[in-house]
XYZ file of C-alpha atoms in Angstrom:
201
model
C 109.870 89.183 110.209
C 109.186 92.915 110.294
C 105.510 93.902 110.199
C 104.744 97.575 109.509
C 101.112 98.697 109.759
C 99.519 101.786 111.290
C 96.324 100.062 112.497
C 97.272 99.043 116.039
C 94.630 96.371 116.581
C 95.211 94.713 113.193
C 99.009 94.824 113.561
C 98.994 93.408 117.076
C 96.454 90.694 116.194
C 98.379 89.548 113.128
C 101.683 89.589 115.023
C 100.184 87.544 117.868
C 98.650 84.971 115.513
C 101.794 84.637 113.405
C 103.785 84.087 116.584
C 101.355 81.674 118.268
C 100.162 79.684 115.265
C 103.093 80.004 112.891
C 106.101 80.183 115.207
C 107.149 83.417 113.495
C 109.148 85.977 115.461
C 107.544 89.323 114.632
C 108.837 92.845 115.171
C 105.950 95.267 114.601
C 106.047 99.010 113.906
C 103.420 101.578 112.934
C 105.068 103.680 110.223
C 107.657 103.573 107.482
C 110.259 105.613 109.402
C 110.170 103.109 112.262
C 110.533 100.250 109.780
C 113.636 101.864 108.280
C 115.053 102.406 111.786
C 114.472 98.732 112.612
C 116.358 97.685 109.488
C 119.387 99.584 110.740
C 119.363 97.607 113.992
C 118.676 94.025 112.910
C 118.117 91.684 109.995
C 114.874 89.993 108.960
C 113.761 87.099 106.785
C 110.759 89.062 105.482
C 109.375 92.613 105.587
C 105.614 93.155 105.293
C 104.539 96.753 104.570
C 101.038 98.212 104.781
C 100.475 100.141 101.545
C 98.447 102.927 103.210
C 100.476 103.623 106.361
C 102.167 106.985 107.028
C 105.325 107.607 105.011
C 104.654 105.070 102.270
C 103.678 107.602 99.579
C 102.518 104.899 97.217
C 105.266 102.564 96.041
C 108.004 104.989 97.060
C 108.067 103.422 100.532
C 108.535 99.969 99.043
C 111.445 101.229 96.948
C 113.080 102.901 99.984
C 112.859 99.710 102.030
C 114.296 97.647 99.183
C 117.192 100.088 98.833
C 117.849 99.903 102.585
C 117.649 96.101 102.767
C 118.223 94.799 99.217
C 118.767 91.198 100.333
C 115.508 90.903 102.303
C 112.221 89.930 100.588
C 109.628 92.697 100.920
C 105.857 92.279 100.487
C 103.018 94.786 100.365
C 99.812 94.340 102.363
C 96.571 96.231 101.743
C 92.877 96.292 102.507
C 92.402 97.422 98.900
C 92.211 94.359 96.699
C 92.781 95.910 93.298
C 94.711 93.699 90.893
C 96.500 96.723 89.415
C 97.873 97.546 92.874
C 99.257 94.029 93.254
C 100.796 94.181 89.784
C 102.375 97.558 90.562
C 103.860 96.196 93.801
C 105.362 93.199 92.016
C 106.672 95.472 89.252
C 108.470 97.504 91.932
C 110.227 94.445 93.318
C 107.840 93.138 95.975
C 107.837 89.365 96.476
C 104.141 89.394 97.239
C 100.867 91.198 97.721
C 98.850 90.214 100.793
C 95.159 91.198 101.041
C 94.187 91.985 104.628
C 91.150 89.747 104.121
C 93.440 86.709 103.988
C 92.741 84.099 106.688
C 95.423 83.531 109.308
C 96.360 80.032 108.065
C 96.730 81.347 104.533
C 98.720 84.332 105.828
C 101.104 82.087 107.765
C 101.643 79.964 104.644
C 102.142 83.089 102.536
C 104.656 84.549 105.000
C 106.715 81.361 105.009
C 106.643 81.093 101.214
C 107.689 84.736 100.739
C 110.444 84.427 103.357
C 111.754 81.522 101.294
C 111.831 83.765 98.226
C 108.632 82.656 96.523
C 106.190 85.076 94.927
C 102.751 85.333 96.540
C 99.898 87.169 94.823
C 96.434 85.562 95.097
C 95.068 86.996 91.848
C 91.780 85.103 92.259
C 91.066 87.257 95.345
C 91.817 90.522 93.576
C 89.493 92.791 91.663
C 90.112 93.900 88.108
C 89.550 97.504 87.061
C 85.875 98.435 86.802
C 84.488 98.428 83.250
C 84.424 101.821 81.619
C 81.033 103.372 81.131
C 79.890 105.402 78.146
C 81.091 107.872 77.012
C 84.500 107.000 78.484
C 84.744 103.878 76.355
C 85.142 106.126 73.303
C 88.370 107.633 74.640
C 91.762 106.375 73.530
C 94.239 105.107 76.117
C 96.225 108.342 75.897
C 93.080 110.456 76.278
C 92.194 108.498 79.420
C 95.688 109.109 80.799
C 95.304 112.842 80.157
C 91.875 112.769 81.792
C 93.324 111.043 84.858
C 95.846 113.862 85.091
C 93.040 116.425 84.891
C 91.172 114.601 87.658
C 94.339 114.768 89.788
C 94.316 118.545 89.347
C 97.443 118.642 87.196
C 98.166 121.330 84.624
C 98.766 120.539 80.953
C 102.476 121.109 81.557
C 102.544 118.620 84.446
C 100.576 116.036 82.454
C 102.943 116.489 79.517
C 105.927 115.880 81.797
C 104.331 112.760 83.308
C 103.474 111.300 79.908
C 106.733 112.470 78.309
C 104.979 114.330 75.491
C 104.817 117.968 74.358
C 102.419 120.314 76.131
C 100.769 121.122 72.795
C 99.980 117.411 72.397
C 98.246 117.376 75.782
C 96.208 120.433 74.763
C 95.023 118.594 71.660
C 94.065 115.544 73.733
C 92.174 117.754 76.191
C 90.259 119.373 73.344
C 89.401 116.002 71.779
C 88.372 114.257 74.991
C 86.255 117.252 76.034
C 84.425 117.068 72.710
C 83.876 113.303 73.078
C 82.574 113.709 76.644
C 80.488 116.779 75.853
C 82.420 118.614 78.574
C 82.351 122.393 78.809
C 85.744 122.618 80.509
C 88.368 120.623 82.429
C 86.364 120.629 85.654
C 83.293 119.349 83.845
C 85.379 116.613 82.179
C 86.699 115.484 85.571
C 83.168 115.428 86.987
C 81.956 113.289 84.072
C 84.863 110.882 84.622
C 84.086 110.483 88.323
C 80.372 110.047 87.717
C 81.107 107.354 85.143
C 83.282 105.430 87.602
C 86.611 105.951 85.894
C 88.235 107.875 88.711
C 87.744 107.038 92.374
C 86.960 110.137 94.457
């Protein structure tokens, strides 16, 4: 299998344990570019990608690897155990989502199952989204999406493009959500969202 992770100690430890305890032949690299280079040189039964390593750019790295090696099962590994992240990985074609907190025996079993084409996503280990706090609970789904865009520093035009709506529609949502939050401006609205736990800093 191909193991791509930028944390040297973690990568080397996992590779050693998979080899010693699971009889798995592991090629390990530290970034996405090296993983893509390795795919040009040899074939693998499974590719395991660290979600946060250099070059990944969210799920774009997963999609690039799948385009390069469409016949090889690809899984995402992360120290972040958010259920939405696992669901996004599976939606983008991953055969599994592996929390880094997984024990070595469970990881060996997961690797062998995914290499055989099975789906692995231990939802019981994953965290759901945090509950919204007032006054965010009064916002509609679309207003929350607009607010997320504001928190990301996007303009109304950029948010409109992302949500595939008219810019004037975004402006109306901004006006409404600001009134609901008691926000003086966009910056204040973003601050309220972060303080209420909706957006991670």
